[in-house]
Amino acid sequence: MPEPDDRIVLWRNTIQLFYQYNRPNFVGPFKAAGFRYNVEPLFLSAEQGENLEPDIVASCETGWLILELTTQPKSKEPKLDRYRSIDPRYLNNYGLSVHDGEPDVMTSRLSDNVDDGTYCQITVDSILKIEKEEYLHNQRLKDELIKAKGMDLRRLPELPITIIPEMVGKGGELRRGLIEIVMQIFDPNSDGKTPVQLVDEGLERLFDKTRLEAKRQLIDKVKKRNGRPDPESSF
């Protein structure tokens, strides 16, 4: 089977930081700080009403944060600047705690060779690295990230996430992401899988964290590529 592309590795390793495991004994820093997250929610900026779709928005009792996940070799500082203007009242639409004021904004990457300006950066390739944590306002978040520095992410169970919402415009990537799941259909005992089931299994734990419209776009893309007019039709 094909190796997952860098973006899937980036998402898997970043999402791990919102969870905990008994074996091995691991508590991700975002989990330890009490954050709950949502994937690619749609927000408006407070002043201009601009549509903004951060990769991950998370909230807890002590504050909220925005995470931009990227493998691009250029700085994300301009986009991160815009995220600071997001209207926090929309957090309630996604079941997240509402806070006044600006979020902590961060990037997550697989390498630390790009400078994203005056924002905290985490690197999740294998060993968790934290840089520029001095730009964080939430002290609890800062403390947990500092405590987590040096965590070996390679010892964690691999998350079976194989697709992410941003693949909706890239049919080839979506197809590669679903190939292992599609191959199960050829098992003699398989009852087939609907487009909804394919997307559900591909997103794995991201499915319940992804807004409805983003899931619908992925399902429609799967149907289009396989010529299925009905989302409940089995492959």
PDB file of C-alpha atoms in Angstrom:
ATOM      1  CA  MET A   1       0.000   0.000   0.000  1.00  0.00           C
ATOM      2  CA  PRO A   2       1.208   3.565  -0.666  1.00  0.00           C
ATOM      3  CA  GLU A   3       2.929   5.512   2.081  1.00  0.00           C
ATOM      4  CA  PRO A   4       0.806   8.375   3.459  1.00  0.00           C
ATOM      5  CA  ASP A   5       1.745  11.774   2.084  1.00  0.00           C
ATOM      6  CA  ASP A   6       3.347  14.386   4.307  1.00  0.00           C
ATOM      7  CA  ARG A   7       0.084  16.189   4.998  1.00  0.00           C
ATOM      8  CA  ILE A   8      -1.533  13.032   6.359  1.00  0.00           C
ATOM      9  CA  VAL A   9       1.485  12.460   8.630  1.00  0.00           C
ATOM     10  CA  LEU A  10       1.261  16.088   9.742  1.00  0.00           C
ATOM     11  CA  TRP A  11      -2.432  15.793  10.563  1.00  0.00           C
ATOM     12  CA  ARG A  12      -2.071  12.439  12.323  1.00  0.00           C
ATOM     13  CA  ASN A  13       0.762  13.657  14.533  1.00  0.00           C
ATOM     14  CA  THR A  14      -0.895  16.984  15.328  1.00  0.00           C
ATOM     15  CA  ILE A  15      -4.231  15.396  16.224  1.00  0.00           C
ATOM     16  CA  GLN A  16      -2.405  13.031  18.609  1.00  0.00           C
ATOM     17  CA  LEU A  17      -1.721  16.064  20.801  1.00  0.00           C
ATOM     18  CA  PHE A  18      -5.442  16.320  21.618  1.00  0.00           C
ATOM     19  CA  TYR A  19      -5.612  12.744  22.976  1.00  0.00           C
ATOM     20  CA  GLN A  20      -4.189  10.525  25.689  1.00  0.00           C
ATOM     21  CA  TYR A  21      -3.217   6.853  25.907  1.00  0.00           C
ATOM     22  CA  ASN A  22      -2.667   4.433  28.746  1.00  0.00           C
ATOM     23  CA  ARG A  23      -0.225   2.353  26.690  1.00  0.00           C
ATOM     24  CA  PRO A  24       2.106   4.038  26.172  1.00  0.00           C
ATOM     25  CA  ASN A  25       1.535   6.505  28.978  1.00  0.00           C
ATOM     26  CA  PHE A  26       0.928   9.674  26.998  1.00  0.00           C
ATOM     27  CA  VAL A  27      -1.138  12.823  27.456  1.00  0.00           C
ATOM     28  CA  GLY A  28      -0.987  15.298  24.597  1.00  0.00           C
ATOM     29  CA  PRO A  29      -0.367  18.906  25.641  1.00  0.00           C
ATOM     30  CA  PHE A  30      -3.658  20.156  24.193  1.00  0.00           C
ATOM     31  CA  LYS A  31      -5.508  17.363  26.001  1.00  0.00           C
ATOM     32  CA  ALA A  32      -3.677  18.179  29.228  1.00  0.00           C
ATOM     33  CA  ALA A  33      -4.718  21.822  28.904  1.00  0.00           C
ATOM     34  CA  GLY A  34      -8.363  20.781  28.425  1.00  0.00           C
ATOM     35  CA  PHE A  35      -8.847  21.729  24.778  1.00  0.00           C
ATOM     36  CA  ARG A  36     -11.602  20.336  22.543  1.00  0.00           C
ATOM     37  CA  TYR A  37     -11.185  20.864  18.811  1.00  0.00           C
ATOM     38  CA  ASN A  38     -13.052  21.236  15.530  1.00  0.00           C
ATOM     39  CA  VAL A  39     -11.710  20.774  11.991  1.00  0.00           C
ATOM     40  CA  GLU A  40     -11.963  23.459   9.285  1.00  0.00           C
ATOM     41  CA  PRO A  41     -14.867  25.366  10.853  1.00  0.00           C
ATOM     42  CA  LEU A  42     -16.158  28.406   8.979  1.00  0.00           C
ATOM     43  CA  PHE A  43     -15.792  31.755  10.757  1.00  0.00           C
ATOM     44  CA  LEU A  44     -16.171  35.422   9.889  1.00  0.00           C
ATOM     45  CA  SER A  45     -13.674  38.123  10.750  1.00  0.00           C
ATOM     46  CA  ALA A  46     -15.030  40.542  13.336  1.00  0.00           C
ATOM     47  CA  GLU A  47     -14.578  43.734  11.301  1.00  0.00           C
ATOM     48  CA  GLN A  48     -14.702  42.885   7.578  1.00  0.00           C
ATOM     49  CA  GLY A  49     -16.912  39.782   7.638  1.00  0.00           C
ATOM     50  CA  GLU A  50     -14.271  37.857   5.665  1.00  0.00           C
ATOM     51  CA  ASN A  51     -14.740  34.074   5.445  1.00  0.00           C
ATOM     52  CA  LEU A  52     -11.962  32.322   7.346  1.00  0.00           C
ATOM     53  CA  GLU A  53     -11.470  28.545   7.619  1.00  0.00           C
ATOM     54  CA  PRO A  54      -8.628  27.624   9.969  1.00  0.00           C
ATOM     55  CA  ASP A  55      -7.454  24.014   9.918  1.00  0.00           C
ATOM     56  CA  ILE A  56      -8.159  23.475  13.620  1.00  0.00           C
ATOM     57  CA  VAL A  57      -9.936  25.637  16.182  1.00  0.00           C
ATOM     58  CA  ALA A  58      -9.916  24.519  19.805  1.00  0.00           C
ATOM     59  CA  SER A  59     -11.256  25.907  23.058  1.00  0.00           C
ATOM     60  CA  CYS A  60     -11.145  25.189  26.775  1.00  0.00           C
ATOM     61  CA  GLU A  61     -11.975  26.957  30.034  1.00  0.00           C
ATOM     62  CA  THR A  62      -8.862  29.118  29.928  1.00  0.00           C
ATOM     63  CA  GLY A  63      -8.908  30.262  26.307  1.00  0.00           C
ATOM     64  CA  TRP A  64      -9.009  29.289  22.646  1.00  0.00           C
ATOM     65  CA  LEU A  65      -6.496  28.629  19.915  1.00  0.00           C
ATOM     66  CA  ILE A  66      -6.140  28.331  16.164  1.00  0.00           C
ATOM     67  CA  LEU A  67      -3.769  25.849  14.535  1.00  0.00           C
ATOM     68  CA  GLU A  68      -2.612  26.145  10.938  1.00  0.00           C
ATOM     69  CA  LEU A  69      -1.178  22.852   9.641  1.00  0.00           C
ATOM     70  CA  THR A  70       1.139  23.303   6.693  1.00  0.00           C
ATOM     71  CA  THR A  71       3.874  21.619   4.680  1.00  0.00           C
ATOM     72  CA  GLN A  72       4.415  24.716   2.517  1.00  0.00           C
ATOM     73  CA  PRO A  73       7.965  26.137   2.443  1.00  0.00           C
ATOM     74  CA  LYS A  74       6.817  29.738   2.863  1.00  0.00           C
ATOM     75  CA  SER A  75       5.767  31.701   5.924  1.00  0.00           C
ATOM     76  CA  LYS A  76       2.131  31.596   7.007  1.00  0.00           C
ATOM     77  CA  GLU A  77       2.403  34.853   8.939  1.00  0.00           C
ATOM     78  CA  PRO A  78      -0.030  36.851   6.718  1.00  0.00           C
ATOM     79  CA  LYS A  79      -2.741  34.192   7.104  1.00  0.00           C
ATOM     80  CA  LEU A  80      -2.091  33.918  10.841  1.00  0.00           C
ATOM     81  CA  ASP A  81      -2.513  37.678  11.155  1.00  0.00           C
ATOM     82  CA  ARG A  82      -5.986  37.388   9.620  1.00  0.00           C
ATOM     83  CA  TYR A  83      -6.955  34.580  11.985  1.00  0.00           C
ATOM     84  CA  ARG A  84      -6.475  36.918  14.936  1.00  0.00           C
ATOM     85  CA  SER A  85      -9.516  38.877  13.704  1.00  0.00           C
ATOM     86  CA  ILE A  86     -11.931  35.908  13.894  1.00  0.00           C
ATOM     87  CA  ASP A  87     -15.157  36.701  15.736  1.00  0.00           C
ATOM     88  CA  PRO A  88     -15.151  34.380  18.792  1.00  0.00           C
ATOM     89  CA  ARG A  89     -18.952  34.366  19.054  1.00  0.00           C
ATOM     90  CA  TYR A  90     -19.048  31.677  16.351  1.00  0.00           C
ATOM     91  CA  LEU A  91     -17.249  29.204  18.623  1.00  0.00           C
ATOM     92  CA  ASN A  92     -20.643  28.297  20.046  1.00  0.00           C
ATOM     93  CA  ASN A  93     -21.745  27.025  16.617  1.00  0.00           C
ATOM     94  CA  TYR A  94     -19.203  24.212  16.940  1.00  0.00           C
ATOM     95  CA  GLY A  95     -19.824  23.263  20.551  1.00  0.00           C
ATOM     96  CA  LEU A  96     -16.728  25.118  21.753  1.00  0.00           C
ATOM     97  CA  SER A  97     -16.438  27.412  24.757  1.00  0.00           C
ATOM     98  CA  VAL A  98     -16.811  31.072  23.805  1.00  0.00           C
ATOM     99  CA  HIS A  99     -14.158  33.573  24.895  1.00  0.00           C
ATOM    100  CA  ASP A 100     -13.727  37.297  24.500  1.00  0.00           C
ATOM    101  CA  GLY A 101     -10.591  38.502  22.829  1.00  0.00           C
ATOM    102  CA  GLU A 102      -8.139  37.101  20.331  1.00  0.00           C
ATOM    103  CA  PRO A 103      -7.080  33.456  20.122  1.00  0.00           C
ATOM    104  CA  ASP A 104      -3.602  32.062  20.492  1.00  0.00           C
ATOM    105  CA  VAL A 105      -2.530  31.334  16.911  1.00  0.00           C
ATOM    106  CA  MET A 106       0.055  28.661  16.057  1.00  0.00           C
ATOM    107  CA  THR A 107       1.446  26.630  13.198  1.00  0.00           C
ATOM    108  CA  SER A 108       2.191  22.910  13.090  1.00  0.00           C
ATOM    109  CA  ARG A 109       4.828  21.651  10.645  1.00  0.00           C
ATOM    110  CA  LEU A 110       6.982  18.608   9.943  1.00  0.00           C
ATOM    111  CA  SER A 111      10.174  20.693   9.876  1.00  0.00           C
ATOM    112  CA  ASP A 112      11.408  23.797  11.637  1.00  0.00           C
ATOM    113  CA  ASN A 113      13.131  25.480   8.687  1.00  0.00           C
ATOM    114  CA  VAL A 114      10.392  28.067   8.016  1.00  0.00           C
ATOM    115  CA  ASP A 115       9.817  31.162  10.154  1.00  0.00           C
ATOM    116  CA  ASP A 116       6.130  31.988  10.674  1.00  0.00           C
ATOM    117  CA  GLY A 117       6.836  35.323  12.320  1.00  0.00           C
ATOM    118  CA  THR A 118       5.613  36.274  15.772  1.00  0.00           C
ATOM    119  CA  TYR A 119       3.677  33.058  16.363  1.00  0.00           C
ATOM    120  CA  CYS A 120       4.341  29.877  18.296  1.00  0.00           C
ATOM    121  CA  GLN A 121       5.420  26.989  16.056  1.00  0.00           C
ATOM    122  CA  ILE A 122       5.336  23.272  16.805  1.00  0.00           C
ATOM    123  CA  THR A 123       7.159  20.579  14.840  1.00  0.00           C
ATOM    124  CA  VAL A 124       5.613  17.100  14.901  1.00  0.00           C
ATOM    125  CA  ASP A 125       7.797  15.007  12.581  1.00  0.00           C
ATOM    126  CA  SER A 126       9.016  12.538  15.208  1.00  0.00           C
ATOM    127  CA  ILE A 127      10.141  14.417  18.310  1.00  0.00           C
ATOM    128  CA  LEU A 128       7.816  17.216  19.425  1.00  0.00           C
ATOM    129  CA  LYS A 129       9.520  20.594  19.207  1.00  0.00           C
ATOM    130  CA  ILE A 130       8.112  23.887  20.463  1.00  0.00           C
ATOM    131  CA  GLU A 131       9.411  27.261  19.318  1.00  0.00           C
ATOM    132  CA  LYS A 132       8.480  30.844  20.193  1.00  0.00           C
ATOM    133  CA  GLU A 133       6.104  29.832  22.990  1.00  0.00           C
ATOM    134  CA  GLU A 134       6.685  33.305  24.443  1.00  0.00           C
ATOM    135  CA  TYR A 135       4.062  34.588  21.987  1.00  0.00           C
ATOM    136  CA  LEU A 136       1.303  32.531  23.650  1.00  0.00           C
ATOM    137  CA  HIS A 137      -1.058  34.352  26.007  1.00  0.00           C
ATOM    138  CA  ASN A 138      -2.698  31.323  27.638  1.00  0.00           C
ATOM    139  CA  GLN A 139      -0.370  30.379  30.494  1.00  0.00           C
ATOM    140  CA  ARG A 140      -1.874  26.905  30.929  1.00  0.00           C
ATOM    141  CA  LEU A 141      -1.340  26.166  27.238  1.00  0.00           C
ATOM    142  CA  LYS A 142       2.203  27.501  27.379  1.00  0.00           C
ATOM    143  CA  ASP A 143       3.035  25.405  30.455  1.00  0.00           C
ATOM    144  CA  GLU A 144       1.710  22.179  28.913  1.00  0.00           C
ATOM    145  CA  LEU A 145       3.556  22.737  25.636  1.00  0.00           C
ATOM    146  CA  ILE A 146       6.827  23.418  27.439  1.00  0.00           C
ATOM    147  CA  LYS A 147       6.292  20.276  29.517  1.00  0.00           C
ATOM    148  CA  ALA A 148       5.678  18.262  26.322  1.00  0.00           C
ATOM    149  CA  LYS A 149       8.900  19.310  24.577  1.00  0.00           C
ATOM    150  CA  GLY A 150      10.883  16.293  23.448  1.00  0.00           C
ATOM    151  CA  MET A 151       7.964  13.831  23.409  1.00  0.00           C
ATOM    152  CA  ASP A 152       8.655  10.935  21.029  1.00  0.00           C
ATOM    153  CA  LEU A 153       5.608  10.794  18.753  1.00  0.00           C
ATOM    154  CA  ARG A 154       6.899   7.659  17.020  1.00  0.00           C
ATOM    155  CA  ARG A 155       5.971   5.475  19.990  1.00  0.00           C
ATOM    156  CA  LEU A 156       2.277   6.356  19.741  1.00  0.00           C
ATOM    157  CA  PRO A 157      -0.258   4.126  17.959  1.00  0.00           C
ATOM    158  CA  GLU A 158      -0.693   5.297  14.376  1.00  0.00           C
ATOM    159  CA  LEU A 159      -4.013   7.002  13.746  1.00  0.00           C
ATOM    160  CA  PRO A 160      -5.882   5.472  10.765  1.00  0.00           C
ATOM    161  CA  ILE A 161      -6.715   8.881   9.274  1.00  0.00           C
ATOM    162  CA  THR A 162      -6.213   8.572   5.490  1.00  0.00           C
ATOM    163  CA  ILE A 163      -8.013  11.650   4.123  1.00  0.00           C
ATOM    164  CA  ILE A 164      -8.479  15.242   5.255  1.00  0.00           C
ATOM    165  CA  PRO A 165     -11.161  17.779   4.251  1.00  0.00           C
ATOM    166  CA  GLU A 166      -8.808  19.882   2.105  1.00  0.00           C
ATOM    167  CA  MET A 167      -8.434  16.948  -0.314  1.00  0.00           C
ATOM    168  CA  VAL A 168     -11.882  17.712  -1.711  1.00  0.00           C
ATOM    169  CA  GLY A 169     -10.399  19.625  -4.651  1.00  0.00           C
ATOM    170  CA  LYS A 170      -7.738  17.019  -5.407  1.00  0.00           C
ATOM    171  CA  GLY A 171      -9.273  13.815  -6.743  1.00  0.00           C
ATOM    172  CA  GLY A 172      -5.979  11.958  -7.096  1.00  0.00           C
ATOM    173  CA  GLU A 173      -5.077  12.540  -3.462  1.00  0.00           C
ATOM    174  CA  LEU A 174      -8.533  11.541  -2.304  1.00  0.00           C
ATOM    175  CA  ARG A 175      -8.360   8.328  -4.316  1.00  0.00           C
ATOM    176  CA  ARG A 176      -4.941   7.420  -2.893  1.00  0.00           C
ATOM    177  CA  GLY A 177      -6.157   8.166   0.612  1.00  0.00           C
ATOM    178  CA  LEU A 178      -9.095   5.782   0.266  1.00  0.00           C
ATOM    179  CA  ILE A 179      -7.335   2.924  -1.534  1.00  0.00           C
ATOM    180  CA  GLU A 180      -6.840   0.720   1.536  1.00  0.00           C
ATOM    181  CA  ILE A 181     -10.493   1.092   2.504  1.00  0.00           C
ATOM    182  CA  VAL A 182     -11.667   0.460  -1.058  1.00  0.00           C
ATOM    183  CA  MET A 183      -9.561  -2.722  -1.240  1.00  0.00           C
ATOM    184  CA  GLN A 184     -11.621  -4.149   1.636  1.00  0.00           C
ATOM    185  CA  ILE A 185     -14.604  -4.168  -0.717  1.00  0.00           C
ATOM    186  CA  PHE A 186     -12.982  -6.932  -2.753  1.00  0.00           C
ATOM    187  CA  ASP A 187     -13.056  -9.280   0.227  1.00  0.00           C
ATOM    188  CA  PRO A 188     -15.562 -12.086  -0.564  1.00  0.00           C
ATOM    189  CA  ASN A 189     -17.326 -11.392   2.729  1.00  0.00           C
ATOM    190  CA  SER A 190     -17.643  -7.655   2.164  1.00  0.00           C
ATOM    191  CA  ASP A 191     -21.105  -6.103   1.824  1.00  0.00           C
ATOM    192  CA  GLY A 192     -19.616  -3.119   0.043  1.00  0.00           C
ATOM    193  CA  LYS A 193     -19.306   0.425   1.335  1.00  0.00           C
ATOM    194  CA  THR A 194     -21.321   3.543   0.638  1.00  0.00           C
ATOM    195  CA  PRO A 195     -19.623   6.874  -0.139  1.00  0.00           C
ATOM    196  CA  VAL A 196     -20.652   8.007   3.349  1.00  0.00           C
ATOM    197  CA  GLN A 197     -18.919   4.993   4.903  1.00  0.00           C
ATOM    198  CA  LEU A 198     -15.781   5.560   2.829  1.00  0.00           C
ATOM    199  CA  VAL A 199     -15.507   9.167   3.960  1.00  0.00           C
ATOM    200  CA  ASP A 200     -16.374   8.227   7.554  1.00  0.00           C
ATOM    201  CA  GLU A 201     -13.599   5.624   7.693  1.00  0.00           C
ATOM    202  CA  GLY A 202     -11.099   7.824   5.845  1.00  0.00           C
ATOM    203  CA  LEU A 203     -11.576  10.783   8.176  1.00  0.00           C
ATOM    204  CA  GLU A 204     -11.721   8.446  11.185  1.00  0.00           C
ATOM    205  CA  ARG A 205     -11.884  10.584  14.364  1.00  0.00           C
ATOM    206  CA  LEU A 206     -11.982  13.754  12.262  1.00  0.00           C
ATOM    207  CA  PHE A 207     -15.421  12.781  10.915  1.00  0.00           C
ATOM    208  CA  ASP A 208     -17.352  13.988  13.964  1.00  0.00           C
ATOM    209  CA  LYS A 209     -15.128  17.076  14.222  1.00  0.00           C
ATOM    210  CA  THR A 210     -15.644  18.227  10.629  1.00  0.00           C
ATOM    211  CA  ARG A 211     -18.492  20.551   9.675  1.00  0.00           C
ATOM    212  CA  LEU A 212     -21.344  19.100   7.644  1.00  0.00           C
ATOM    213  CA  GLU A 213     -20.687  21.027   4.434  1.00  0.00           C
ATOM    214  CA  ALA A 214     -17.046  19.894   4.291  1.00  0.00           C
ATOM    215  CA  LYS A 215     -18.123  16.271   4.725  1.00  0.00           C
ATOM    216  CA  ARG A 216     -20.782  16.675   2.057  1.00  0.00           C
ATOM    217  CA  GLN A 217     -18.187  17.962  -0.410  1.00  0.00           C
ATOM    218  CA  LEU A 218     -15.966  14.937   0.216  1.00  0.00           C
ATOM    219  CA  ILE A 219     -18.902  12.540  -0.180  1.00  0.00           C
ATOM    220  CA  ASP A 220     -19.933  14.225  -3.433  1.00  0.00           C
ATOM    221  CA  LYS A 221     -16.364  13.952  -4.706  1.00  0.00           C
ATOM    222  CA  VAL A 222     -16.295  10.217  -3.938  1.00  0.00           C
ATOM    223  CA  LYS A 223     -19.645   9.726  -5.700  1.00  0.00           C
ATOM    224  CA  LYS A 224     -18.491  11.694  -8.736  1.00  0.00           C
ATOM    225  CA  ARG A 225     -15.308   9.671  -9.124  1.00  0.00           C
ATOM    226  CA  ASN A 226     -17.209   6.409  -8.903  1.00  0.00           C
ATOM    227  CA  GLY A 227     -20.367   7.361 -10.753  1.00  0.00           C
ATOM    228  CA  ARG A 228     -22.703   6.781  -7.816  1.00  0.00           C
ATOM    229  CA  PRO A 229     -25.787   9.003  -7.853  1.00  0.00           C
ATOM    230  CA  ASP A 230     -26.989   7.948  -4.396  1.00  0.00           C
ATOM    231  CA  PRO A 231     -24.888   8.548  -1.238  1.00  0.00           C
ATOM    232  CA  GLU A 232     -26.311   5.329   0.214  1.00  0.00           C
ATOM    233  CA  SER A 233     -25.397   3.207  -2.824  1.00  0.00           C
ATOM    234  CA  SER A 234     -22.760   0.606  -1.989  1.00  0.00           C
ATOM    235  CA  PHE A 235     -19.572   0.051  -3.978  1.00  0.00           C
TER     236      PHE A 235
END
